[in-house]
CSV table of C-alpha atoms and ligand atoms in Angstrom, one decimal:
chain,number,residue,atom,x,y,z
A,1,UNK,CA,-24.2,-19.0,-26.9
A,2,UNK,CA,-21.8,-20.7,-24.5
A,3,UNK,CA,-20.2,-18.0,-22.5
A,4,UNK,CA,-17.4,-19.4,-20.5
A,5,UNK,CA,-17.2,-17.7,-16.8
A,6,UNK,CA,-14.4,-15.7,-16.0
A,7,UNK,CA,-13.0,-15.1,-12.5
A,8,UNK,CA,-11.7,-11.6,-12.3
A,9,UNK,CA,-8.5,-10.2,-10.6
A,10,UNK,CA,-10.3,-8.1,-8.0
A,11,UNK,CA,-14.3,-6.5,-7.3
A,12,UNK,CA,-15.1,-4.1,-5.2
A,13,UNK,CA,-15.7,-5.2,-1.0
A,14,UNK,CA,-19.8,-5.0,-1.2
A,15,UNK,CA,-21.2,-5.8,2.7
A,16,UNK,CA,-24.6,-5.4,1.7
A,17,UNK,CA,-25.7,-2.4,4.1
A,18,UNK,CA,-23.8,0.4,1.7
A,19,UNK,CA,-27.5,1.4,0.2
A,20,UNK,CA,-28.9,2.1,3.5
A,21,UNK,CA,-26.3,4.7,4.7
A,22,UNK,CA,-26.1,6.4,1.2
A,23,UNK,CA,-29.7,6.5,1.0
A,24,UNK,CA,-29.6,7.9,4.8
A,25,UNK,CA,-26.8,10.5,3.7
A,26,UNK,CA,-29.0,11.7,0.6
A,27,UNK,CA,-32.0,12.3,3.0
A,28,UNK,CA,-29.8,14.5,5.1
A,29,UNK,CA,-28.6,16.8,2.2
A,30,UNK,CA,-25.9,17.2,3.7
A,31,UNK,CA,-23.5,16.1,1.0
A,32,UNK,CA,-20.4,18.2,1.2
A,33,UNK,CA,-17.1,17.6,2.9
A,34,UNK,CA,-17.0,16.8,6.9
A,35,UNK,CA,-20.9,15.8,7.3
A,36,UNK,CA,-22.0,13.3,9.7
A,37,UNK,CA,-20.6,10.2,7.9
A,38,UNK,CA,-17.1,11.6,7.9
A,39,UNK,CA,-16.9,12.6,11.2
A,40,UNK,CA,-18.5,8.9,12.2
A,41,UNK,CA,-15.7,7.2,10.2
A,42,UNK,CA,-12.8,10.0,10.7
A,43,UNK,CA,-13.9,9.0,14.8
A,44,UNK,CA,-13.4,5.4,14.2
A,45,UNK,CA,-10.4,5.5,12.4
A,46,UNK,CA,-8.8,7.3,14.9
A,47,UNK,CA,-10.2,5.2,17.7
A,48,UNK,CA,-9.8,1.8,16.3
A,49,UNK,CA,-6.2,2.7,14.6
A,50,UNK,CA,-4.7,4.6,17.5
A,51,UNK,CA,-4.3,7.7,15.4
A,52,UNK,CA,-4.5,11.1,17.1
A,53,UNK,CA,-6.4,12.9,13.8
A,54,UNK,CA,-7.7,11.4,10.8
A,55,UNK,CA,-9.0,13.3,7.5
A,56,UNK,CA,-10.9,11.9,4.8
A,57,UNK,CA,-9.9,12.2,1.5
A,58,UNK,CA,-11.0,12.1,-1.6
A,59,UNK,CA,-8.0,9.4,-2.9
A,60,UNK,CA,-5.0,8.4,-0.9
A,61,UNK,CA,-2.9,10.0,-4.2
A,62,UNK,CA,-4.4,13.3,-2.7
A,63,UNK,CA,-3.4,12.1,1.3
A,64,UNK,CA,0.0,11.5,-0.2
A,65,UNK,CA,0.0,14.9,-2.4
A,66,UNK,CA,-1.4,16.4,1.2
A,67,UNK,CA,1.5,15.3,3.2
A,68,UNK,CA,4.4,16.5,0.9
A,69,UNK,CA,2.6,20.0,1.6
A,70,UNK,CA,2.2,20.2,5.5
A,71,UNK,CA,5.8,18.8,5.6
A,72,UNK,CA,7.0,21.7,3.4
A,73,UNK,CA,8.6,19.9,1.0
A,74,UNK,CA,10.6,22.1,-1.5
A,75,UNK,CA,12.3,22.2,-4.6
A,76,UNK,CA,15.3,19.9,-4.6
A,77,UNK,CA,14.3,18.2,-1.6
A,78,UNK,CA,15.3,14.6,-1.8
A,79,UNK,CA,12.7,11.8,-0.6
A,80,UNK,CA,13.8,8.6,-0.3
A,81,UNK,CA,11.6,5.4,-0.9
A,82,UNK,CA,11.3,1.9,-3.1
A,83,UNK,CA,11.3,1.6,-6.8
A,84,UNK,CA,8.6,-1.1,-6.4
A,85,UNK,CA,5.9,0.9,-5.7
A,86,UNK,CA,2.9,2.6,-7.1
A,87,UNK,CA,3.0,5.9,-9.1
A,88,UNK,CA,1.4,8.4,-6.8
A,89,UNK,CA,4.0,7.9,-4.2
A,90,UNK,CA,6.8,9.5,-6.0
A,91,UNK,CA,4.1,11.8,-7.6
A,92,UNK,CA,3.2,13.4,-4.7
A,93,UNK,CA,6.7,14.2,-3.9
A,94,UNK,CA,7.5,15.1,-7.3
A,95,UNK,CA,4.7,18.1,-7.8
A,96,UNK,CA,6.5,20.0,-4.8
A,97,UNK,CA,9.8,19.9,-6.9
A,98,UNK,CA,11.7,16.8,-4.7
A,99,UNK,CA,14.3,14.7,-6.7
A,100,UNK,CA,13.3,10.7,-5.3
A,101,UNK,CA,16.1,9.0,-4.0
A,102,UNK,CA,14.5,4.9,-5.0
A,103,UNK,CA,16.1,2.2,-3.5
A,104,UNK,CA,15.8,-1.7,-3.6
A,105,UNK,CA,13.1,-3.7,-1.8
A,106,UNK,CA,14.2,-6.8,0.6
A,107,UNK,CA,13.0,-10.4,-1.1
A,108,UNK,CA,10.9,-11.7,1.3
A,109,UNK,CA,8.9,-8.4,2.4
A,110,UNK,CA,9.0,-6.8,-0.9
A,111,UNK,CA,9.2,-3.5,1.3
A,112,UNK,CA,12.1,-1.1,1.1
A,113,UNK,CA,15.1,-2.3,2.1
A,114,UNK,CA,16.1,-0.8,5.1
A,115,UNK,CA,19.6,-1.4,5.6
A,116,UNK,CA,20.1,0.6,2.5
A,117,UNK,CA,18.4,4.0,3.9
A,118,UNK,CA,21.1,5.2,5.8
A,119,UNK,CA,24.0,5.0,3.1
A,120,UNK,CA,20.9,7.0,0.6
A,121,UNK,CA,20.8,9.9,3.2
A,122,UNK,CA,22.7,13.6,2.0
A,123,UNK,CA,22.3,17.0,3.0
A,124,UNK,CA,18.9,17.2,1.0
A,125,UNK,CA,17.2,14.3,2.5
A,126,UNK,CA,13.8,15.4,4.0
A,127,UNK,CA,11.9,12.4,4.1
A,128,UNK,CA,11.2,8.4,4.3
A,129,UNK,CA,8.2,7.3,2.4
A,130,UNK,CA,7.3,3.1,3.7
A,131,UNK,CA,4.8,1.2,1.6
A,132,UNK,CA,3.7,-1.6,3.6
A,133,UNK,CA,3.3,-3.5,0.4
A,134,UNK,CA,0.2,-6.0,0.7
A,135,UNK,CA,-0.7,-4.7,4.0
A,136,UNK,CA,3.0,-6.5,5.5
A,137,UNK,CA,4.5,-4.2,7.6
A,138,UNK,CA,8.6,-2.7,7.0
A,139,UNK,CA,10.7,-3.0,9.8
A,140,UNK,CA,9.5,0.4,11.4
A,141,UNK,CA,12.0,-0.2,14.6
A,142,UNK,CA,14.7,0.0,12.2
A,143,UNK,CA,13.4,3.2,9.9
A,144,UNK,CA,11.9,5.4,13.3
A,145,UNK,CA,15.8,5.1,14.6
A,146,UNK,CA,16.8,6.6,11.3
A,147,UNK,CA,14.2,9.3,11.1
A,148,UNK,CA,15.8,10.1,14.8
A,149,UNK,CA,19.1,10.4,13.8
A,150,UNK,CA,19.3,12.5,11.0
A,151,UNK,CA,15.7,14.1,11.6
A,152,UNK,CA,13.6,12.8,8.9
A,153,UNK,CA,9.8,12.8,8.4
A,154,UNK,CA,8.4,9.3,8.3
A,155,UNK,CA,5.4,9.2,5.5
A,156,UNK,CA,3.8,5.7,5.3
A,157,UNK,CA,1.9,4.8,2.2
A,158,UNK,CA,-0.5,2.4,4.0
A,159,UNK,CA,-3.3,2.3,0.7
A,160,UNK,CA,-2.5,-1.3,1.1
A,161,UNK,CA,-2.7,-2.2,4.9
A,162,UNK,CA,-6.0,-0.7,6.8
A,163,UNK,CA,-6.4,-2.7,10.0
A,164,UNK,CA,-2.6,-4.6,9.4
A,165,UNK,CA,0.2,-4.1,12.1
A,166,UNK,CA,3.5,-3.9,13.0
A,167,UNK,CA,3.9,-5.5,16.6
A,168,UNK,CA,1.0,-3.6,18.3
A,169,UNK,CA,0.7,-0.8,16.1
A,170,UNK,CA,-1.7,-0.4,13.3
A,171,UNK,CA,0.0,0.8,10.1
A,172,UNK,CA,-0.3,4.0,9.3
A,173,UNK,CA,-0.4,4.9,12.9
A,174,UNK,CA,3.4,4.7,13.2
A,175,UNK,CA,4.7,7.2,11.0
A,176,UNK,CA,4.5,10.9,11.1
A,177,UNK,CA,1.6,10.6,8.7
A,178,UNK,CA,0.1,7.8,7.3
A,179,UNK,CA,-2.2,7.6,4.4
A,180,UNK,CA,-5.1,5.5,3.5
A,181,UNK,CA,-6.6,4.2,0.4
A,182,UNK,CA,-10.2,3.5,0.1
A,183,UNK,CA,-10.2,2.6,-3.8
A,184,UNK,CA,-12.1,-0.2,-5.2
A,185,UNK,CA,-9.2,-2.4,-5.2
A,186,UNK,CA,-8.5,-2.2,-1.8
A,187,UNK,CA,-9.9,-3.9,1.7
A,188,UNK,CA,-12.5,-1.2,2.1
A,189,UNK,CA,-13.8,1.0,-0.4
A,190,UNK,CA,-15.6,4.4,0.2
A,191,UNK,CA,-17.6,3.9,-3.4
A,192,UNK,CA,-14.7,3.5,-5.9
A,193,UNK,CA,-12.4,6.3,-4.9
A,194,UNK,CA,-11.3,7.6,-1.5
A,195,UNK,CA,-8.5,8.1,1.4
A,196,UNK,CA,-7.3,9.4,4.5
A,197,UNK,CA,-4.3,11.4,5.7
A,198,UNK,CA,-3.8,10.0,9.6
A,199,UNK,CA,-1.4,12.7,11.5
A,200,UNK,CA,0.3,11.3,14.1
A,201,UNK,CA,2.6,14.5,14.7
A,202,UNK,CA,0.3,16.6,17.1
A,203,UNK,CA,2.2,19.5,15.7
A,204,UNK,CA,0.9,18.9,11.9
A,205,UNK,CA,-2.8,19.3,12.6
A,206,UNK,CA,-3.2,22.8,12.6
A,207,UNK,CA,-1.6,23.3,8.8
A,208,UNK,CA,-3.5,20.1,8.0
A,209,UNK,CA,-6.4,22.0,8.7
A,210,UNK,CA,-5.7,24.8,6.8
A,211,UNK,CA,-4.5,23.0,3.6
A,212,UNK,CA,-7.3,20.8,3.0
A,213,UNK,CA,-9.8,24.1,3.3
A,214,UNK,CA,-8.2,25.8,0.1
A,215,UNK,CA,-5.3,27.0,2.1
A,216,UNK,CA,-7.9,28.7,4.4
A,217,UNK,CA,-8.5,29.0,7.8
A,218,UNK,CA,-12.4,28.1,7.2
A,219,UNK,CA,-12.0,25.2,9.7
A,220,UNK,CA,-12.0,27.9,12.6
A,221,UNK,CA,-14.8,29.7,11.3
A,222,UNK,CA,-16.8,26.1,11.8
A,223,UNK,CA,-15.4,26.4,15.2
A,224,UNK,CA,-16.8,29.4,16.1
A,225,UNK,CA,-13.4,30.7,16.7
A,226,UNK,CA,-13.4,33.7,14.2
A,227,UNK,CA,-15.9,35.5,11.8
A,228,UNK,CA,-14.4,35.4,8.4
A,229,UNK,CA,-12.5,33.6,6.9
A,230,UNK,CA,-9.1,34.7,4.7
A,231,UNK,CA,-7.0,32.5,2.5
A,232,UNK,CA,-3.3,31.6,4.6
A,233,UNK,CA,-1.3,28.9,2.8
A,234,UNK,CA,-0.7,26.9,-0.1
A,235,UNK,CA,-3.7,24.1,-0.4
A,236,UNK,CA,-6.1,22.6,-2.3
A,237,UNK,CA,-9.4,21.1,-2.2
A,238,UNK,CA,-9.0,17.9,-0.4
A,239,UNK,CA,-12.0,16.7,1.4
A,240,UNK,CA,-14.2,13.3,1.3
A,241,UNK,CA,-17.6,13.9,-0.3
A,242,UNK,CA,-19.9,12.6,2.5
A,243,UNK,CA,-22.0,10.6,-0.1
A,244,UNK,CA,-18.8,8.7,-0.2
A,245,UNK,CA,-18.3,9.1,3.5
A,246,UNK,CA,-21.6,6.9,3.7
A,247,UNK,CA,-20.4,4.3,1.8
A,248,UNK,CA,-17.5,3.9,3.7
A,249,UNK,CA,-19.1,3.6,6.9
A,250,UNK,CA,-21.2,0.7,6.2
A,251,UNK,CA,-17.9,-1.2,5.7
A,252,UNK,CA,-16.1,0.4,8.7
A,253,UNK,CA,-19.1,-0.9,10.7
A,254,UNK,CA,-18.5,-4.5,9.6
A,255,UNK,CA,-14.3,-4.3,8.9
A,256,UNK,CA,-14.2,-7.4,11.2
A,257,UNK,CA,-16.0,-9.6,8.9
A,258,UNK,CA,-14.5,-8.3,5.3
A,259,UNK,CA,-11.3,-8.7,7.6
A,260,UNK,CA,-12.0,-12.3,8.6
A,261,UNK,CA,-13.4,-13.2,5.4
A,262,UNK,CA,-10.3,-12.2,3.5
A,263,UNK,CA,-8.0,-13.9,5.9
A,264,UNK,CA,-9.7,-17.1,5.7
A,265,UNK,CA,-8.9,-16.9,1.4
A,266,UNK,CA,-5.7,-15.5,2.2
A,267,UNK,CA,-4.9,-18.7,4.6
A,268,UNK,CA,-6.8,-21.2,1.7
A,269,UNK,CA,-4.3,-19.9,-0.2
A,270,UNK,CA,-1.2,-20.4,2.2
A,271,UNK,CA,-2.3,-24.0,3.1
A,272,UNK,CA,-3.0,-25.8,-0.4
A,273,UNK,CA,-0.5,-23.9,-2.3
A,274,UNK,CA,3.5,-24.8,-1.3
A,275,UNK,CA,6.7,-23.8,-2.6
A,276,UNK,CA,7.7,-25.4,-5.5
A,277,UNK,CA,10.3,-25.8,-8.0
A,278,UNK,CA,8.7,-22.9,-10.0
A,279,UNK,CA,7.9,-20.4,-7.5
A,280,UNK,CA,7.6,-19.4,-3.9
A,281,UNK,CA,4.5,-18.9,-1.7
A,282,UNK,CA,4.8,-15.3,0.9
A,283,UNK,CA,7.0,-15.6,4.1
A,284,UNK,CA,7.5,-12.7,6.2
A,285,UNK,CA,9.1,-11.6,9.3
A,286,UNK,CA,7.2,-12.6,13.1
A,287,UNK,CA,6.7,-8.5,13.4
A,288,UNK,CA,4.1,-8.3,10.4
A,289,UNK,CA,0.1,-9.2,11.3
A,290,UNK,CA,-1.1,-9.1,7.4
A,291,UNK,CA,-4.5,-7.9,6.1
A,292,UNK,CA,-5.0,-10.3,3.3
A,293,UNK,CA,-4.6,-7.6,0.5
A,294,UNK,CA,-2.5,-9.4,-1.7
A,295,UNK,CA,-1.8,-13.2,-2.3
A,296,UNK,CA,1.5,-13.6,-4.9
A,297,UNK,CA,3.3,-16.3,-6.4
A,298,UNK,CA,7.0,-15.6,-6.7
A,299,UNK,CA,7.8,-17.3,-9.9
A,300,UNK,CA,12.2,-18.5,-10.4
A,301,UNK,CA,12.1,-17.4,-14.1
A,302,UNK,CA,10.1,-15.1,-16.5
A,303,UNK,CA,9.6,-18.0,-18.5
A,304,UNK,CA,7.9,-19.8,-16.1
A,305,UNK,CA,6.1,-16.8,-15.0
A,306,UNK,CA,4.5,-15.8,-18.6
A,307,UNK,CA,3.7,-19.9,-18.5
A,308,UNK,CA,1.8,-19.5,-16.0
A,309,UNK,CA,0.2,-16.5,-16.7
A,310,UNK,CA,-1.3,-17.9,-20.1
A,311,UNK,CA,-2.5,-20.8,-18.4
A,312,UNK,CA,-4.7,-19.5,-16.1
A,313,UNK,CA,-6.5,-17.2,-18.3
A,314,UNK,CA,-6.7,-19.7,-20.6
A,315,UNK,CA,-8.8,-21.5,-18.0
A,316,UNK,CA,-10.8,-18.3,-17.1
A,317,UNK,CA,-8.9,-17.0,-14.0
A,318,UNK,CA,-7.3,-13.6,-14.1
A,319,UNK,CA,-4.4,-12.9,-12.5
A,320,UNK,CA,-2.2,-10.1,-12.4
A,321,UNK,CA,1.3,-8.5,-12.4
A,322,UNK,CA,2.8,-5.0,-11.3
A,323,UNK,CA,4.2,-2.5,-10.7
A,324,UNK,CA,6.8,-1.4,-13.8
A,325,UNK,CA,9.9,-0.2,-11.7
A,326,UNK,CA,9.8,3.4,-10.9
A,327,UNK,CA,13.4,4.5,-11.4
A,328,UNK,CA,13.3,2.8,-15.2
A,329,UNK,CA,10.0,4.2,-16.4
A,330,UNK,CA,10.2,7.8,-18.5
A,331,UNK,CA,9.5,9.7,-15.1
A,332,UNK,CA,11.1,7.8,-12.7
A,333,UNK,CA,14.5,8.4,-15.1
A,334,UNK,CA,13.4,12.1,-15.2
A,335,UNK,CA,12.7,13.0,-11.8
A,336,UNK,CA,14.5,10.6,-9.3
A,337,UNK,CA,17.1,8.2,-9.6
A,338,UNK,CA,17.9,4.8,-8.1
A,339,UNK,CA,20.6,4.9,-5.0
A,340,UNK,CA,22.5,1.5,-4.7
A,341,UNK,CA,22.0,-1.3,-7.1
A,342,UNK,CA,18.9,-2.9,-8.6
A,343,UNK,CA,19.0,-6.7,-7.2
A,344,UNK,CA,15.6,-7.2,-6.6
A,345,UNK,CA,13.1,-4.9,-8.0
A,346,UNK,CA,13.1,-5.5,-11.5
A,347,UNK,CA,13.3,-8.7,-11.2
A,348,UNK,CA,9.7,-8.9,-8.6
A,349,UNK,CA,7.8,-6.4,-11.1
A,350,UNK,CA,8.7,-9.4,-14.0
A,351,UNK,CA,8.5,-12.9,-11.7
A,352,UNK,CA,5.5,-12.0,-9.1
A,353,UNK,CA,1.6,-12.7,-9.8
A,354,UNK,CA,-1.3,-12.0,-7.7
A,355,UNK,CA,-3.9,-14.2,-7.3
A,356,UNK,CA,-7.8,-13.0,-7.1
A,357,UNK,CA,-8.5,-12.3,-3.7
A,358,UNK,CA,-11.5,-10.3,-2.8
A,359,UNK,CA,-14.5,-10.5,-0.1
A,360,UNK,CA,-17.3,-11.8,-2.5
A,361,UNK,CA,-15.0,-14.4,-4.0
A,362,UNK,CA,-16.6,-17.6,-3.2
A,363,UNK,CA,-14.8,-20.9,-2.1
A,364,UNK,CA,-16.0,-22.6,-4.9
A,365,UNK,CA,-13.9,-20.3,-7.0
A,366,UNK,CA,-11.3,-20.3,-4.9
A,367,UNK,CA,-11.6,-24.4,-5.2
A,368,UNK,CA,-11.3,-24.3,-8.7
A,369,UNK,CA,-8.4,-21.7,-8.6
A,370,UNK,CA,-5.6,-23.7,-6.5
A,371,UNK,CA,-7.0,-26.2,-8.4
A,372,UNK,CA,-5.1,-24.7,-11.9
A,373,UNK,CA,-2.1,-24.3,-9.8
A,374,UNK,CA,-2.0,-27.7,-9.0
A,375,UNK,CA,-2.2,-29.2,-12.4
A,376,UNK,CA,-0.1,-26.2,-13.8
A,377,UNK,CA,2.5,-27.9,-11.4
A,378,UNK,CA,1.7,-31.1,-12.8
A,379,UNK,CA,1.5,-30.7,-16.2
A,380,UNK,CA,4.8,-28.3,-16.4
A,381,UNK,CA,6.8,-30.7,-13.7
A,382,UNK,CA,8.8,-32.9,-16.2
A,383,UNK,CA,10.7,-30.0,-18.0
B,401,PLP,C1,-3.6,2.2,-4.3
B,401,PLP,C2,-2.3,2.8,-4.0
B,401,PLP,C3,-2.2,4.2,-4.0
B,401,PLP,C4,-3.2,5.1,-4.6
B,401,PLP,O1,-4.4,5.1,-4.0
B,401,PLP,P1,-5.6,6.0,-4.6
B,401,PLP,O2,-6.6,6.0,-3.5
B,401,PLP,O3,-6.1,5.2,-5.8
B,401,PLP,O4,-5.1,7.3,-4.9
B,401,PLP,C5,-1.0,4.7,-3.5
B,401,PLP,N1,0.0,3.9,-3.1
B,401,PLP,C6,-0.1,2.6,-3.0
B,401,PLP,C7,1.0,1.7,-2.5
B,401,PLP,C8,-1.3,2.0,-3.5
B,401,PLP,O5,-1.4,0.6,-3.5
């Protein structure tokens, strides 16, 4: 039977050397949490990103959920961060008691908008959580003065933006902590699932340590430092199988090319498609030095939008939408609330689509993709 081809969203980053290392790792039997593969890649990242620890994880949802614990955050606590962003960001937040404080994201960056932090701050405010959305960078100049001022932790979500910057900085390095997402659907995967928690904060290491051993102090029994071990804090179980460790460092190893391989779609992209009279193509600020996570369309109207939508799945291309404002959905409404007004958020989750980008997608595809765009354009023009 005819089966007509479908090009998908988004597959996993697959550099071709991921069997060997696995295979290496299963001959060592030495599978459990901080073996030899996740001190080689918790050594790279902080090397290569300029971090002064890393920790693997086993999701960056856990990195985030780590964070909200070694900054203490308690019941009533307010955290302030966009509406346009993925669950686990407020979740995190929300499990430790906080109230989330959302607030608008800025039209061209799609990041929080940060002219709007300062007016969101009260008594309560503990923390600024950034999502570099699409590995683009926030204006971190502007956010570090706040965090000064009124003595704020800094958390950046960077599950989108492994090896992106911010001037000279890598993201994730700039904050008090960053974290990491090595998920399928992101630049690097450790296997499916996986993160990191980077601490930049000398002063947050040693609770780090002791959280992600069960709330123990385990870590300085490794180091030869003490006997026994005894149980100290509030923690959890929050370390990288090094099966999964494995994986990730055959695409640590060769980031450069899954780096230069994305930028190249991401620029095809850029350079055939142009703003038209139904939607806009990214533009971002001269700070940002992207990771070709995400390429969008910016649509005018929702009708347009859904148009468009239909049209290229019709024609076997899947695209996609997100995220579903926080501060409207059922959560969101029960455990936060939006600060200021809502000018561009809702209105981004409805009018932006992402187009497939991923390391294995050929240019052929890709050909045939901006293709669809083109007669979209030409077919809808007269309207
Ligand atoms: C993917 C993503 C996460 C969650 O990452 P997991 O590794 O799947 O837990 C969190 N925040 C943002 C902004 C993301 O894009």
């Amino acid at each position: 039977m005819y089966k007509k081809t479908v090009i998908p969203f988004n597959q996993p980053t697959l550099i071709g050397t991921e069997k060997k290392y696995v295979s290496i790792a299963i001959k060592n039997n030495t599978l459990s949490g901080d073996g030899e593969f996740s001190h080689l890649c918790s050594r790279w990242l902080e090397k290569n990103l300029r971090v002064k620890k890393v920790f693997l994880t086993p999701s960056c949802t856990d990195a985030l959920e780590m964070a909200a614990i070694i900054l203490n955050i308690q019941k009533e606590d307010e955290i302030i961060m966009p509406s346009y962003t993925f669950v686990s960001t407020a979740n995190a937040f929300v499990l430790r008691g906080a109230k989330i404080i959302f607030i608008d994201i800025r039209p061209d960056t799609l990041n929080i908008d940060e002219k709007l932090i300062e007016s969101a701050i009260t008594k309560k405010t503990k923390a600024i959580v950034v999502i570099h959305y699409g590995g683009i960078s926030c204006a971190m100049d502007t956010i570090k003065n706040i965090s000064k001022k009124y003595k704020l932790w800094i958390i950046e979500d960077s599950a989108q933006s492994i090896l992106a910057k911010y001037k000279n900085f890598y993201l994730g390095s700039i904050g008090h902590l960053g974290c990491l997402s090595f998920h399928s659907t992101k630049n690097l995967t450790s296997g499916g699932e996986g993160g990191a928690i980077l601490i930049n904060d000398e002063s947050l290491i040693e609770r780090a340590k002791i959280i992600r051993e069960k709330g123990t102090n385990r870590s300085l029994l490794i180091e030869g430092k003490i006997d026994k071990y005894t149980w100290h804090s509030l923690g959890s179980s929050y370390l990288m199988s090094d099966l999964q460790a494995a994986y990730l460092w055959a695409q640590l190893k060769l980031s450069e090319n899954i780096h230069i391989k994305r930028m190249k779609l991401w620029n095809n992209y850029f350079h055939s498609l142009k703003t038209s009279n139904f939607f806009d193509i990214p533009i971002f600020p001269k700070y940002c030095q992207h990771n070709a996570h995400t390429f969008y369309l910016k649509f005018k109207n929702y009708k347009d939008c859904n148009f468009f939508i239909k049209y290229m799945r019709k024609n076997g291309i899947n695209v996609a939408q997100h995220y579903a404002p926080l501060h409207l959905s059922p959560a969101g409404i029960k455990f936060g609330k939006l600060f200021g007004n809502d000018i561009h958020t809702n209105f981004i989750s409805k009018n932006l689509v992402r187009l497939p980008l991923f390391f294995n997608l050929d240019q052929k595809n890709q050909k045939y993709i901006i293709c669809n765009i083109h007669k979209f354009i030409n077919t809808y023009k007269q309207k």
